[in-house]
PDB file of C-alpha atoms and ligand atoms in Angstrom:
ATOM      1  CA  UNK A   1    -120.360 174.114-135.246  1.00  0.00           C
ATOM      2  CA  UNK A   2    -119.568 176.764-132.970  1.00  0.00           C
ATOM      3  CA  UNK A   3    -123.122 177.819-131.153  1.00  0.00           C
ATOM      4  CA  UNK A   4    -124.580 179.041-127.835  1.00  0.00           C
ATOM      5  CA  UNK A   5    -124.486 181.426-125.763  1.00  0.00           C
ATOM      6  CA  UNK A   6    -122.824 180.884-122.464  1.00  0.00           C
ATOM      7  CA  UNK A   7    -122.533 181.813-119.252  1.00  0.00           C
ATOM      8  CA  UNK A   8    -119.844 181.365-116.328  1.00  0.00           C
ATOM      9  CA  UNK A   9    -121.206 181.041-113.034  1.00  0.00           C
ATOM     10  CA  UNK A  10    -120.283 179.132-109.378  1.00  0.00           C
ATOM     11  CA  UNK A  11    -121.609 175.823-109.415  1.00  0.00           C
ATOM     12  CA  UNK A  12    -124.288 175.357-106.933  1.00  0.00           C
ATOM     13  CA  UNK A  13    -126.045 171.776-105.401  1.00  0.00           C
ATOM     14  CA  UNK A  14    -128.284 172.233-107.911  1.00  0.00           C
ATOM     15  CA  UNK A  15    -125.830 171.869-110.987  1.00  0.00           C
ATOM     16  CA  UNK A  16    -124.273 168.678-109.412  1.00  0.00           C
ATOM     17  CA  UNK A  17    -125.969 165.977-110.921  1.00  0.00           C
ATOM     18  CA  UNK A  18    -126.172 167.912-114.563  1.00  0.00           C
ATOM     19  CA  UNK A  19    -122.212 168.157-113.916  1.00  0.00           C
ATOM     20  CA  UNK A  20    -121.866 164.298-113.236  1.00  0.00           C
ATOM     21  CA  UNK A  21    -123.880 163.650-116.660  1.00  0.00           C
ATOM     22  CA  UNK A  22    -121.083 166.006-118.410  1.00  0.00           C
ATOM     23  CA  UNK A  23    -118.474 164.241-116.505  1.00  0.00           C
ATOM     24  CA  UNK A  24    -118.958 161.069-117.182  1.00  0.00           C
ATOM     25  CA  UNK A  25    -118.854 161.907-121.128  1.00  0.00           C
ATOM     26  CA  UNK A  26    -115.306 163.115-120.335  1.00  0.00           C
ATOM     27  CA  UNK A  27    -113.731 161.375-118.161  1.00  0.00           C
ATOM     28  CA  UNK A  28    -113.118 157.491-117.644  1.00  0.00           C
ATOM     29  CA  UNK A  29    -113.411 157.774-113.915  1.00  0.00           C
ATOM     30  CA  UNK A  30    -116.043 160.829-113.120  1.00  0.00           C
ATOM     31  CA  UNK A  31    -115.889 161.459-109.439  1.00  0.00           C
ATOM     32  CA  UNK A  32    -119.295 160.365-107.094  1.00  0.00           C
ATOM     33  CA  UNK A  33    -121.167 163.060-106.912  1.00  0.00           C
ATOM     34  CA  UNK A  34    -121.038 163.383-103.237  1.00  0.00           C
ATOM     35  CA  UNK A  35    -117.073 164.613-104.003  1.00  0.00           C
ATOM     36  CA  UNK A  36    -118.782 167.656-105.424  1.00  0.00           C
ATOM     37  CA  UNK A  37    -121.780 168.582-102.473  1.00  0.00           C
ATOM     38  CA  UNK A  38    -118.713 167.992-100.070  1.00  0.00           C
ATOM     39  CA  UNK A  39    -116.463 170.562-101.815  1.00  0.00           C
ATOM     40  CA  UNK A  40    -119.096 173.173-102.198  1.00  0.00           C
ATOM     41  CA  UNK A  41    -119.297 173.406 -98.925  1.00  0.00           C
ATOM     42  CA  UNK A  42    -116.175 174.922 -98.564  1.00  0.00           C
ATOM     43  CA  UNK A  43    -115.851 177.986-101.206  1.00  0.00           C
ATOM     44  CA  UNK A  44    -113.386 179.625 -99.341  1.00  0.00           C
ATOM     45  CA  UNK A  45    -110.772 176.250 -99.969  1.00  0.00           C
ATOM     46  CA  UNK A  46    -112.251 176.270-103.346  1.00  0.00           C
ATOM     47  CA  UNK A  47    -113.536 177.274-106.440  1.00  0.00           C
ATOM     48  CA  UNK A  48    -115.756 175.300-108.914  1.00  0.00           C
ATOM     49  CA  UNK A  49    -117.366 176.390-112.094  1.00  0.00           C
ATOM     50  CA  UNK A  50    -120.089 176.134-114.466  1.00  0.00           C
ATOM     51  CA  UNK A  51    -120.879 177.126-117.746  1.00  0.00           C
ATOM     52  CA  UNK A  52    -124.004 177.533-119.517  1.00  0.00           C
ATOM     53  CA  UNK A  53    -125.663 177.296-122.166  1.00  0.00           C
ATOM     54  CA  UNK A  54    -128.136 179.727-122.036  1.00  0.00           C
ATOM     55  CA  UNK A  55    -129.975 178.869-125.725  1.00  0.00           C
ATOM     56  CA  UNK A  56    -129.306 174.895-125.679  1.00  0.00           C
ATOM     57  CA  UNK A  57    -128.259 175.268-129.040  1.00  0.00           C
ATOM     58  CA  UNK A  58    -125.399 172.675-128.988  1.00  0.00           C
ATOM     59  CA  UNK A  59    -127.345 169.875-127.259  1.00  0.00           C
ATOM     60  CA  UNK A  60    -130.823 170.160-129.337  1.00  0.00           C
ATOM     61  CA  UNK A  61    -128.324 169.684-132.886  1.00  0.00           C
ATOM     62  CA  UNK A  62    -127.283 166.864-131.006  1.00  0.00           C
ATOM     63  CA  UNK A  63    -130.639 165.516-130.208  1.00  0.00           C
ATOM     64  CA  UNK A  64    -131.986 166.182-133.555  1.00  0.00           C
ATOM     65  CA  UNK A  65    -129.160 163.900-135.174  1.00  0.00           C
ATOM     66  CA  UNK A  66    -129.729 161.125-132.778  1.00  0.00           C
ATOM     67  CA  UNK A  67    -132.712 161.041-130.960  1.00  0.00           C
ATOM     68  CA  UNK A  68    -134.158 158.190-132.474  1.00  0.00           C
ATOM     69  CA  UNK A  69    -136.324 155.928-131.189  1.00  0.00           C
ATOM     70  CA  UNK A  70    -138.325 155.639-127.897  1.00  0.00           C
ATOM     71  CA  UNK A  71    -135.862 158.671-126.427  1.00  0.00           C
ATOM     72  CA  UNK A  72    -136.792 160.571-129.775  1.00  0.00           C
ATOM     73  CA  UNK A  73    -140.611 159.759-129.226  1.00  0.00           C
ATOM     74  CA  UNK A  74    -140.594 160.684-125.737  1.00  0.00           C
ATOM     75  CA  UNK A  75    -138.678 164.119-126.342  1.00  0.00           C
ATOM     76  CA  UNK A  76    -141.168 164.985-129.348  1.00  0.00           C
ATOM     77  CA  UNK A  77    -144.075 164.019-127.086  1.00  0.00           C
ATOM     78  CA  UNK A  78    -142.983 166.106-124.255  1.00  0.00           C
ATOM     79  CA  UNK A  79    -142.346 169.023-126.585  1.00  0.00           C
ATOM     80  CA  UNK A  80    -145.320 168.975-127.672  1.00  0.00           C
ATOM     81  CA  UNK A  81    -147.315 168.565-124.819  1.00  0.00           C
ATOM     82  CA  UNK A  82    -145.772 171.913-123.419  1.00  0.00           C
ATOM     83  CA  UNK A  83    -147.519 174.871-122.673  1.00  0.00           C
ATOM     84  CA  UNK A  84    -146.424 178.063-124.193  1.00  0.00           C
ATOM     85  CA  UNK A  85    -146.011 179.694-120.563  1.00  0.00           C
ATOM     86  CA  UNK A  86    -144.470 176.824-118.685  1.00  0.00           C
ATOM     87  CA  UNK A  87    -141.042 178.100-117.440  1.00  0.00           C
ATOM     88  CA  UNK A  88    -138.551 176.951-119.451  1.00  0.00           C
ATOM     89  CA  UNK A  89    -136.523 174.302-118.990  1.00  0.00           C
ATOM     90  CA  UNK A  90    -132.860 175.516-117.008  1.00  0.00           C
ATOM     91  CA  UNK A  91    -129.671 175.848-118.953  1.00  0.00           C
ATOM     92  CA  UNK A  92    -127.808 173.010-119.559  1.00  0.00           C
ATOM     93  CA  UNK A  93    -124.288 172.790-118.437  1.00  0.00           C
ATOM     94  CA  UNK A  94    -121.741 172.868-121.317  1.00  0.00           C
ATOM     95  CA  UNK A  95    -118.289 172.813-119.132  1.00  0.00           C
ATOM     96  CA  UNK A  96    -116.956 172.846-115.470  1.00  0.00           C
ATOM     97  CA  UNK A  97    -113.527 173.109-114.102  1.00  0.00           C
ATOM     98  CA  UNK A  98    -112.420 173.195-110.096  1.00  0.00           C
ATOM     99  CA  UNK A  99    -109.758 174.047-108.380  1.00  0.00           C
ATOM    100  CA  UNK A 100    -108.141 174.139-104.340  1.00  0.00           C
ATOM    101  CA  UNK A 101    -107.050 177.294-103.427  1.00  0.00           C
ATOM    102  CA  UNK A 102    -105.282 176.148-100.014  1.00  0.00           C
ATOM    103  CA  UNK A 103    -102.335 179.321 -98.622  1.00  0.00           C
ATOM    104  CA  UNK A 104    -100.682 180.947-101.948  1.00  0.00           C
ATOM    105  CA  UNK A 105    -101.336 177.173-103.951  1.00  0.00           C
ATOM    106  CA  UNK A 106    -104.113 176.703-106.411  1.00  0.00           C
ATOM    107  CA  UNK A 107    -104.543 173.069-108.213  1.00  0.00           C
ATOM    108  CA  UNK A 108    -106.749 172.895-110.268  1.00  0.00           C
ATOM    109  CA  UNK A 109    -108.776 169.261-109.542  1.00  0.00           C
ATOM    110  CA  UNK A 110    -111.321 169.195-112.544  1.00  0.00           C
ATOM    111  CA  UNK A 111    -112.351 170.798-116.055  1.00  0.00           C
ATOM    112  CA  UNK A 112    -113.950 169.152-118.671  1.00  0.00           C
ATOM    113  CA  UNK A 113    -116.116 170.645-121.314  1.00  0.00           C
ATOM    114  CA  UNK A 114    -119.262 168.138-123.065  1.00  0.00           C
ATOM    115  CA  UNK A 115    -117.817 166.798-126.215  1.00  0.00           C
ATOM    116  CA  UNK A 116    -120.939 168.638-128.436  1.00  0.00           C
ATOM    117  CA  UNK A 117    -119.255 171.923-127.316  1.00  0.00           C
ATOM    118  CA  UNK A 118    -115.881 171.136-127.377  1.00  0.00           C
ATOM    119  CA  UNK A 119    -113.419 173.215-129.858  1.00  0.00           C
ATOM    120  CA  UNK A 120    -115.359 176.293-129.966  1.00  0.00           C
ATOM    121  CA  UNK A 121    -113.008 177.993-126.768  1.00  0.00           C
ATOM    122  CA  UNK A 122    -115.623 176.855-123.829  1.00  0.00           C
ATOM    123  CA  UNK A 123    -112.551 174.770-122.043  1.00  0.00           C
ATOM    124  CA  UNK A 124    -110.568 178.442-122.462  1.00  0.00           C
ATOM    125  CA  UNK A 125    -112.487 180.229-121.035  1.00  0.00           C
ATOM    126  CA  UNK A 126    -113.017 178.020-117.932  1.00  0.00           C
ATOM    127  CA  UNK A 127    -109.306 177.856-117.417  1.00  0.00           C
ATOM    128  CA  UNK A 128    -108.852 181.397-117.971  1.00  0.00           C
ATOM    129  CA  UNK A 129    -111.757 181.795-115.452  1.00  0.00           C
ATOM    130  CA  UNK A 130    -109.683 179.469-112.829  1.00  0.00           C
ATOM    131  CA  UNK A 131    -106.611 181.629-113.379  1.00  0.00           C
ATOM    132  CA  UNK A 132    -108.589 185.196-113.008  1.00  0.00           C
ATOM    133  CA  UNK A 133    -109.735 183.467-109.741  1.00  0.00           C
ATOM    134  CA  UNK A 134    -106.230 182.593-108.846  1.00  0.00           C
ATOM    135  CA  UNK A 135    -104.745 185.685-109.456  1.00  0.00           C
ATOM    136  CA  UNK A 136    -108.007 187.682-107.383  1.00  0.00           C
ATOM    137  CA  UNK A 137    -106.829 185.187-104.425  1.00  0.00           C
ATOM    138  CA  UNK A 138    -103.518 185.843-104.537  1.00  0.00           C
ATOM    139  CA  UNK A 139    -102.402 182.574-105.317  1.00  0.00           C
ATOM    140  CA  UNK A 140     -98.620 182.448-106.568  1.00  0.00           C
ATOM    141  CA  UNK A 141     -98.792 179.800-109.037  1.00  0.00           C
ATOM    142  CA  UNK A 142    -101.124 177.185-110.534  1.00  0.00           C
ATOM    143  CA  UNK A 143    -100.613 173.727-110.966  1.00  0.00           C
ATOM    144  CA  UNK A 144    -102.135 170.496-111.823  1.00  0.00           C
ATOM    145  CA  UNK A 145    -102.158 166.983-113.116  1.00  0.00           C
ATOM    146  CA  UNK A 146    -102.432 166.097-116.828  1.00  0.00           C
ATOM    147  CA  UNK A 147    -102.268 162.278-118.645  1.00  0.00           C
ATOM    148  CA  UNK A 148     -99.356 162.089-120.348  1.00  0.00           C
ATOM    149  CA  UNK A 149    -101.472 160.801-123.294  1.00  0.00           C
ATOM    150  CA  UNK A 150    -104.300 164.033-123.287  1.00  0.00           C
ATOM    151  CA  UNK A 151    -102.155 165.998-126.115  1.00  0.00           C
ATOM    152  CA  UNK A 152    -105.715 168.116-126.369  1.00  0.00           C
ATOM    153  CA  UNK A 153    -105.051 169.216-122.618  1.00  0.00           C
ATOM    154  CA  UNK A 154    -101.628 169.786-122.684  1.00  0.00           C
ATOM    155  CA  UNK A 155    -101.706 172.107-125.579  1.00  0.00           C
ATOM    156  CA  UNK A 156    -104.715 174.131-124.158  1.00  0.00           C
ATOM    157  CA  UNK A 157    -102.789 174.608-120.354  1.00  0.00           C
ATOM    158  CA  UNK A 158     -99.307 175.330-122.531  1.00  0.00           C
ATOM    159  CA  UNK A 159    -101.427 178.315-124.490  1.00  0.00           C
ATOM    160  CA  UNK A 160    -101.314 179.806-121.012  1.00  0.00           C
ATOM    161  CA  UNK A 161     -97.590 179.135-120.734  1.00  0.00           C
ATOM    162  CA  UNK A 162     -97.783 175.855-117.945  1.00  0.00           C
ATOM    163  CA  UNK A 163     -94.896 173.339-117.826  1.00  0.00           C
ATOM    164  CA  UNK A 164     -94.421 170.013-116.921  1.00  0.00           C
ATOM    165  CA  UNK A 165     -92.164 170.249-114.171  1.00  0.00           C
ATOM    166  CA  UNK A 166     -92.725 166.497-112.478  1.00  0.00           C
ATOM    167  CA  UNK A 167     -94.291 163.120-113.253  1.00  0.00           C
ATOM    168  CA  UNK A 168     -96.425 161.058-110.727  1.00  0.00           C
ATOM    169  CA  UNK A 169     -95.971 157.509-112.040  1.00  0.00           C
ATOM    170  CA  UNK A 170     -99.454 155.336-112.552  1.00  0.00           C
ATOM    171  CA  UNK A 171    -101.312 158.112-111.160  1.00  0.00           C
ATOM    172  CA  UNK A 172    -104.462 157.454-112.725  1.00  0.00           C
ATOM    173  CA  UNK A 173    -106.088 154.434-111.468  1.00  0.00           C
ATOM    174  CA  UNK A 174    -108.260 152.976-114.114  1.00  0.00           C
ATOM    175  CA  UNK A 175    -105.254 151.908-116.720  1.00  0.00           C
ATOM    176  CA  UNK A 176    -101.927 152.924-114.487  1.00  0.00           C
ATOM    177  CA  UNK A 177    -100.976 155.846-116.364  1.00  0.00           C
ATOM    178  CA  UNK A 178     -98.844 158.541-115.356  1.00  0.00           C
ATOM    179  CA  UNK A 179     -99.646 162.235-114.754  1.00  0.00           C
ATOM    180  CA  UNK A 180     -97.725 164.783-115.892  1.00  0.00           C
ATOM    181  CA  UNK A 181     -96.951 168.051-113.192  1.00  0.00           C
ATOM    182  CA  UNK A 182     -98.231 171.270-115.004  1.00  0.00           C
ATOM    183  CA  UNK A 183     -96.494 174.368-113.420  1.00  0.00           C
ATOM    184  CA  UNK A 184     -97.738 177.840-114.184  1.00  0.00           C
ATOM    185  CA  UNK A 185     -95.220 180.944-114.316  1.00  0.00           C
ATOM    186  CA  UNK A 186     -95.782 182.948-111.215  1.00  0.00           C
ATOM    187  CA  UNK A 187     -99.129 184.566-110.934  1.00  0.00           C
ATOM    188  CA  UNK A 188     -97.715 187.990-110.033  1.00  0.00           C
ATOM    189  CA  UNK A 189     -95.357 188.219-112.545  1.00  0.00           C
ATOM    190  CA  UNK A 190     -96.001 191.515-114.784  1.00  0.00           C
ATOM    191  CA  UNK A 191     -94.775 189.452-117.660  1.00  0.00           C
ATOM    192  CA  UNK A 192     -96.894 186.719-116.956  1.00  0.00           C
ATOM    193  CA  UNK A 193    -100.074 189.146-116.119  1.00  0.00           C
ATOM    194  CA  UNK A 194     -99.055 190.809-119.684  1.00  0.00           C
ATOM    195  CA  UNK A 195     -99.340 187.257-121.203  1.00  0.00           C
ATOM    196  CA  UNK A 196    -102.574 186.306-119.616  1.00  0.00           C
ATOM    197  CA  UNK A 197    -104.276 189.331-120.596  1.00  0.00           C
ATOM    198  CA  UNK A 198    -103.546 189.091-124.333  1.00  0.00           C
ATOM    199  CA  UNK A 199    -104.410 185.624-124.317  1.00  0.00           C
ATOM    200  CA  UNK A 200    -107.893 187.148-122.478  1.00  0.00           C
ATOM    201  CA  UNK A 201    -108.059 189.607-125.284  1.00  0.00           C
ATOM    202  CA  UNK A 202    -107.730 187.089-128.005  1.00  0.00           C
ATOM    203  CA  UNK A 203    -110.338 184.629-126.158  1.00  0.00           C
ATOM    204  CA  UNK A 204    -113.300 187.052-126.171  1.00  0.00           C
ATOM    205  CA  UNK A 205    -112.527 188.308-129.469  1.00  0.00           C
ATOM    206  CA  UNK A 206    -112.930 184.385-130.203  1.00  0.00           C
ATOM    207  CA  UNK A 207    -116.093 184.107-128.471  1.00  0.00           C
ATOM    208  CA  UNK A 208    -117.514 187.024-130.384  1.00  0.00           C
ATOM    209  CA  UNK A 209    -120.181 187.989-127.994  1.00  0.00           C
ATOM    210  CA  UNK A 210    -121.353 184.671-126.897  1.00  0.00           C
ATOM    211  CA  UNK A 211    -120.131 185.040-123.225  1.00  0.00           C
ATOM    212  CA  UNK A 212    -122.534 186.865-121.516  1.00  0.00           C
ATOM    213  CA  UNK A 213    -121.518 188.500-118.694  1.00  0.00           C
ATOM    214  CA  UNK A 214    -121.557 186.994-115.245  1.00  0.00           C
ATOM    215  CA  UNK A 215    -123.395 188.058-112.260  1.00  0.00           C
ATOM    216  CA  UNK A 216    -121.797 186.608-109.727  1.00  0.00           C
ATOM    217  CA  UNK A 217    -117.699 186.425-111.288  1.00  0.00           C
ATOM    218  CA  UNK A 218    -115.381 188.912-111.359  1.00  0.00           C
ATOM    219  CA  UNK A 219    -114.326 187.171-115.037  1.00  0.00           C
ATOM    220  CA  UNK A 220    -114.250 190.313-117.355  1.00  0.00           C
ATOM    221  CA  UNK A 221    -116.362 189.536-120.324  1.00  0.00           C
ATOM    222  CA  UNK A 222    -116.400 193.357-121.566  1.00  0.00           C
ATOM    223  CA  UNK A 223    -113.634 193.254-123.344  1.00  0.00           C
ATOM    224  CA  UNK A 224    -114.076 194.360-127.207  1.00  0.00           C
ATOM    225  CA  UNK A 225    -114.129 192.190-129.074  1.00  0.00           C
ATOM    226  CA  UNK A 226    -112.469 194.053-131.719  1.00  0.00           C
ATOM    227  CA  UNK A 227    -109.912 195.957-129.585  1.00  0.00           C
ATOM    228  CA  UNK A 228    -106.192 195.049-131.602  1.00  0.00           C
ATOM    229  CA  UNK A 229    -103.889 192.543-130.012  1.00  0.00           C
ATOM    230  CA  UNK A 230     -99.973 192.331-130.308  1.00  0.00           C
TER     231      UNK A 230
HETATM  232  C1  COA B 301    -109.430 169.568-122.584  1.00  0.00           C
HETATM  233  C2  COA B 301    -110.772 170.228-122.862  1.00  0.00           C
HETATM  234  C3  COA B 301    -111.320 170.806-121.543  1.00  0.00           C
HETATM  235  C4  COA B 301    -110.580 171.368-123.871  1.00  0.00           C
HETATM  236  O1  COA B 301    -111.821 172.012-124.039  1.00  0.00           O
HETATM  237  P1  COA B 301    -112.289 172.599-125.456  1.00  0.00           P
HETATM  238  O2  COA B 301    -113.454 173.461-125.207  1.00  0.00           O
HETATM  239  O3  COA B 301    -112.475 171.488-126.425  1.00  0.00           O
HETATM  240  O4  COA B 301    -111.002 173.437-125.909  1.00  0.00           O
HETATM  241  P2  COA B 301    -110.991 174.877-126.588  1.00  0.00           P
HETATM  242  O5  COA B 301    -111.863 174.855-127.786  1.00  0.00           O
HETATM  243  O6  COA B 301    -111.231 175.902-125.550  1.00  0.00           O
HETATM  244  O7  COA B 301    -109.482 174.972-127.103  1.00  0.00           O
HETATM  245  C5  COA B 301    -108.495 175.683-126.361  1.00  0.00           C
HETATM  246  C6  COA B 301    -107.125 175.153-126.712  1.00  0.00           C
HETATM  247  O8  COA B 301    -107.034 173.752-126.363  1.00  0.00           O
HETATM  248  C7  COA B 301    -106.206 173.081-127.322  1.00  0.00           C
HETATM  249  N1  COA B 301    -107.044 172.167-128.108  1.00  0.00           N
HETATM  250  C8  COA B 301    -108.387 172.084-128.116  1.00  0.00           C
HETATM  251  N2  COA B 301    -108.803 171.080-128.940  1.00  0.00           N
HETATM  252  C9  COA B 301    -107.675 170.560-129.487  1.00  0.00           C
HETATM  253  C10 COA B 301    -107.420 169.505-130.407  1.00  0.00           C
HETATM  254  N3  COA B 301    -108.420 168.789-130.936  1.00  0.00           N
HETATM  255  N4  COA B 301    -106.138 169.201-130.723  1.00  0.00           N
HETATM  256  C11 COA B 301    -105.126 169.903-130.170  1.00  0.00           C
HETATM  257  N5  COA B 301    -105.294 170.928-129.286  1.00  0.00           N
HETATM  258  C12 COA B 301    -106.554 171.245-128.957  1.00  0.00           C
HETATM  259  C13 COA B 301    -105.667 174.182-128.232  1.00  0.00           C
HETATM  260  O9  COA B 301    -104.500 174.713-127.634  1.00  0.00           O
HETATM  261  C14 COA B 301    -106.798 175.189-128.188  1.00  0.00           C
HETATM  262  O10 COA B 301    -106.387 176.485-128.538  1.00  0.00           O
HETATM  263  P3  COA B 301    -106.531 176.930-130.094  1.00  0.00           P
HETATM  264  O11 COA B 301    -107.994 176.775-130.430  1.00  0.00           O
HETATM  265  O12 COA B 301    -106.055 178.349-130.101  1.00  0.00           O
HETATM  266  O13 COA B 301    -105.655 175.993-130.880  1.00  0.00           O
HETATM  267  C15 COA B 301    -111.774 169.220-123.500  1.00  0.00           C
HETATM  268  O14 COA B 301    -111.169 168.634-124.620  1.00  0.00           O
HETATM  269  C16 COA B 301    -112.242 168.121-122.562  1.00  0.00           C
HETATM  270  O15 COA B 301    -113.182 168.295-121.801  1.00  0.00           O
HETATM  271  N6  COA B 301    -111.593 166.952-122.602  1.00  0.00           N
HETATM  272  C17 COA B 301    -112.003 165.790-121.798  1.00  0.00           C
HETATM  273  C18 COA B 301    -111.699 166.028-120.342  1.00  0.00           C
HETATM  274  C19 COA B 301    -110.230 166.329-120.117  1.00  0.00           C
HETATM  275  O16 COA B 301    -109.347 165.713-120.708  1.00  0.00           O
HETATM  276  N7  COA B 301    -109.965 167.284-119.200  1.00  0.00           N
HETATM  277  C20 COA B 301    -108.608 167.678-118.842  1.00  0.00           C
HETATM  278  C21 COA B 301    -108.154 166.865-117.688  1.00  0.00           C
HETATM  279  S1  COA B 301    -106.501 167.320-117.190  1.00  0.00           S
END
């Protein structure tokens, strides 16, 4: 079910532990969450990403299919003990990505999007959010590290035209795996730029209006959604 409406912003201290709850239903080894407060405090090395969900819509279908039990009773309870004018509660986090941004390098660290929202574009849209950031830096080229097993991955980072150009053998710690090197084309590139703004084009024609747009990103979310696309 594709639902929500969403919103890209920086992640803040505030978002961290709401991020490690998301993380840790993605990934096998979620970083501490003192890995995040120390990166935030260095944006200009960085850049790390949220996005909302401004309505909730994806997590309450998941609570109302299995919040059973003393977690259901509790969550009824408190919803109905609410007052009509208490502030509401703040937007859950749906996705996040990260990347380093260190001389004309960016590597993208993190992204992971909650598995209730997954397939509906959210993981797009961060990673075309990372690349718009990379490009407004001035980075020349993108890279990062991919299991050699996360097909799902792979296919999104190739729909943006990365390669694997390297292996790091048993990268990943918690079974040995290896990690595939994802290489993107040069960032300045006019082809490439060409290529990442269809791809743009196509993605918010996708997301039909649930992107809002985002105070504090430069990510363009005005394109229409309707506008034709080679
Ligand atoms: C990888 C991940 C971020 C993708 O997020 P998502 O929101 O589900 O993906 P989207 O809906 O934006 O899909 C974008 C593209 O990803 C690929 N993709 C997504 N789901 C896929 C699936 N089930 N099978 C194959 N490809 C898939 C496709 O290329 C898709 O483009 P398309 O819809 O035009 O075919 C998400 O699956 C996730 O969080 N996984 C767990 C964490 C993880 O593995 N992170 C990557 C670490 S390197």
């Amino acid at each position: 079910m594709d639902g929500g409406i969403f919103q890209l912003d920086f992640m803040t201290l505030d978002d961290v532990a709401e991020v490690g709850r998301v993380e840790r239903r993605c990934f096998a080894n979620p970083w501490p969450q003192s890995a995040y407060r120390r990166e935030l405090r260095y944006p200009e090395q960085n850049c790390y990403l949220v996005l909302r969900d401004l309505t909730g819509d994806g997590r309450r279908a998941e609570h109302s299919s299995t919040a059973t039990g003393w977690r259901g009773l509790t969550r009824i309870v408190s919803s109905l003990t609410r007052k009509h004018d208490d502030p509401p509660d703040r937007p859950g986090v749906a996705g996040f990505a990260g990347m380093w941004v260190m001389y004309e390098e960016a590597h993208i660290t993190t992204i992971g999007v909650d598995p209730v929202y997954q397939g509906q574009g959210l993981g797009e849209v961060l990673l075309a959010a990372l690349f718009e950031e990379a490009i407004n830096r001035d980075a020349a080229r993108l890279t990062l590290e991919v299991r050699v097993s996360n097909r799902v991955a792979q296919r999104l980072y190739e729909k943006y035209a990365m390669t694997v150009q390297g292996v790091r053998p048993r990268y990943y710690t918690d079974n040995g795996e290896d990690a595939w090197v994802m290489v993107s084309r040069p960032l300045r590139d006019p082809s490439f730029l060409a290529l990442f703004d269809d791809r743009r084009r196509l993605l918010m024609r996708r997301m039909d209006g649930r992107l809002v747009d985002s105070p504090h990103l430069p990510f363009d979310t005005a394109i229409p959604a309707t506008e034709s696309v080679e």
